[in-house]
Amino acid sequence: MHQETFDVHNTSVQMLMVVHIQQLQRTSLSSLTYTDLEDYLNDFLWKRDCPHSLHEAADDVLHVTANDLVRFMSKQAVTQGASGNLADFADLIGGLK
């Protein structure tokens, strides 16, 4: 049975996510974005273990750290880079024009 992810479009969850990402930006890493948090929740945390209530979802959001987000984004970058074409990176590594 396929388990659904929690609805990040719930207004209460969105408000909590905004407040939490602002806190992480202020205290840890200013370049983190709301989308980074949303992707982490949808594509990693709640994909594995979907909360069954708003209380569980709120608890999950508040326990996300900047390190969690950076690790997730690093893993995403490696995965996307491995599946990409070398020509896609030519401008970064000075390839043939």
mmCIF file of C-alpha atoms in Angstrom:
data_model
loop_
_atom_site.group_PDB
_atom_site.id
_atom_site.type_symbol
_atom_site.label_atom_id
_atom_site.label_comp_id
_atom_site.label_asym_id
_atom_site.label_seq_id
_atom_site.Cartn_x
_atom_site.Cartn_y
_atom_site.Cartn_z
ATOM 1 C CA MET A 1 0.000 0.000 0.000
ATOM 2 C CA HIS A 2 1.402 3.401 -1.025
ATOM 3 C CA GLN A 3 1.624 5.836 1.864
ATOM 4 C CA GLU A 4 0.715 9.439 1.100
ATOM 5 C CA THR A 5 2.698 12.389 2.395
ATOM 6 C CA PHE A 6 1.184 14.880 4.794
ATOM 7 C CA ASP A 7 -0.493 17.922 3.212
ATOM 8 C CA VAL A 8 2.027 20.769 3.330
ATOM 9 C CA HIS A 9 -0.680 23.041 1.934
ATOM 10 C CA ASN A 10 -2.483 22.955 5.267
ATOM 11 C CA THR A 11 -2.518 26.596 6.430
ATOM 12 C CA SER A 12 -1.374 25.751 9.953
ATOM 13 C CA VAL A 13 1.528 23.666 8.654
ATOM 14 C CA GLN A 14 2.521 26.379 6.187
ATOM 15 C CA MET A 15 2.541 29.024 8.913
ATOM 16 C CA LEU A 16 4.683 26.830 11.133
ATOM 17 C CA MET A 17 7.053 26.105 8.246
ATOM 18 C CA VAL A 18 7.468 29.835 7.536
ATOM 19 C CA VAL A 19 8.239 30.592 11.167
ATOM 20 C CA HIS A 20 10.664 27.680 11.448
ATOM 21 C CA ILE A 21 12.553 28.460 8.232
ATOM 22 C CA GLN A 22 12.917 32.082 9.351
ATOM 23 C CA GLN A 23 14.364 30.845 12.634
ATOM 24 C CA LEU A 24 16.808 28.567 10.804
ATOM 25 C CA GLN A 25 17.800 31.429 8.496
ATOM 26 C CA ARG A 26 18.422 33.701 11.464
ATOM 27 C CA THR A 27 20.332 31.211 13.607
ATOM 28 C CA SER A 28 22.024 28.818 11.194
ATOM 29 C CA LEU A 29 22.119 29.440 7.471
ATOM 30 C CA SER A 30 20.559 32.482 5.821
ATOM 31 C CA SER A 31 20.390 30.898 2.357
ATOM 32 C CA LEU A 32 17.853 28.226 3.370
ATOM 33 C CA THR A 33 14.448 28.654 1.757
ATOM 34 C CA TYR A 34 10.878 27.626 2.397
ATOM 35 C CA THR A 35 11.106 25.386 -0.678
ATOM 36 C CA ASP A 36 14.135 23.604 0.809
ATOM 37 C CA LEU A 37 12.102 22.777 3.911
ATOM 38 C CA GLU A 38 9.058 21.759 1.880
ATOM 39 C CA ASP A 39 11.134 19.465 -0.349
ATOM 40 C CA TYR A 40 12.804 17.871 2.669
ATOM 41 C CA LEU A 41 9.467 17.165 4.329
ATOM 42 C CA ASN A 42 7.753 15.845 1.187
ATOM 43 C CA ASP A 43 10.602 13.996 -0.476
ATOM 44 C CA PHE A 44 12.370 12.588 2.552
ATOM 45 C CA LEU A 45 10.885 12.820 6.022
ATOM 46 C CA TRP A 46 7.184 12.359 5.315
ATOM 47 C CA LYS A 47 7.796 9.985 2.442
ATOM 48 C CA ARG A 48 9.232 7.502 4.938
ATOM 49 C CA ASP A 49 6.918 8.164 7.873
ATOM 50 C CA CYS A 50 3.786 10.203 7.247
ATOM 51 C CA PRO A 51 2.391 11.978 10.316
ATOM 52 C CA HIS A 52 -1.162 11.024 11.203
ATOM 53 C CA SER A 53 -2.119 14.287 12.864
ATOM 54 C CA LEU A 54 -1.411 17.997 12.794
ATOM 55 C CA HIS A 55 0.363 17.622 16.122
ATOM 56 C CA GLU A 56 2.801 15.055 14.692
ATOM 57 C CA ALA A 57 3.383 17.182 11.588
ATOM 58 C CA ALA A 58 4.113 20.264 13.715
ATOM 59 C CA ASP A 59 6.533 18.278 15.854
ATOM 60 C CA ASP A 60 8.331 17.040 12.731
ATOM 61 C CA VAL A 61 8.642 20.553 11.299
ATOM 62 C CA LEU A 62 10.020 21.991 14.527
ATOM 63 C CA HIS A 63 12.642 19.233 14.815
ATOM 64 C CA VAL A 64 14.154 19.852 11.357
ATOM 65 C CA THR A 65 17.647 21.306 11.657
ATOM 66 C CA ALA A 66 19.752 23.245 9.183
ATOM 67 C CA ASN A 67 22.073 20.216 9.056
ATOM 68 C CA ASP A 68 19.136 18.008 8.028
ATOM 69 C CA LEU A 69 18.337 20.342 5.148
ATOM 70 C CA VAL A 70 21.953 20.686 4.005
ATOM 71 C CA ARG A 71 22.469 16.904 4.033
ATOM 72 C CA PHE A 72 19.254 16.400 2.070
ATOM 73 C CA MET A 73 20.144 19.073 -0.502
ATOM 74 C CA SER A 74 23.663 17.653 -0.873
ATOM 75 C CA LYS A 75 22.271 14.189 -1.507
ATOM 76 C CA GLN A 76 19.807 15.627 -4.040
ATOM 77 C CA ALA A 77 22.614 17.464 -5.851
ATOM 78 C CA VAL A 78 24.711 14.308 -6.086
ATOM 79 C CA THR A 79 21.745 12.271 -7.337
ATOM 80 C CA GLN A 80 20.767 14.876 -9.915
ATOM 81 C CA GLY A 81 24.386 15.324 -10.987
ATOM 82 C CA ALA A 82 24.867 11.595 -11.448
ATOM 83 C CA SER A 83 21.823 11.335 -13.663
ATOM 84 C CA GLY A 84 22.738 14.392 -15.732
ATOM 85 C CA ASN A 85 24.689 14.597 -18.946
ATOM 86 C CA LEU A 86 28.317 15.781 -18.778
ATOM 87 C CA ALA A 87 27.511 18.386 -21.445
ATOM 88 C CA ASP A 88 25.109 19.991 -18.955
ATOM 89 C CA PHE A 89 28.123 20.909 -16.828
ATOM 90 C CA ALA A 90 30.373 22.165 -19.649
ATOM 91 C CA ASP A 91 29.899 25.808 -18.683
ATOM 92 C CA LEU A 92 31.010 25.038 -15.123
ATOM 93 C CA ILE A 93 34.135 23.083 -16.062
ATOM 94 C CA GLY A 94 35.153 24.996 -19.186
ATOM 95 C CA GLY A 95 34.118 22.483 -21.802
ATOM 96 C CA LEU A 96 34.181 22.884 -25.554
ATOM 97 C CA LYS A 97 32.041 25.589 -27.060
#
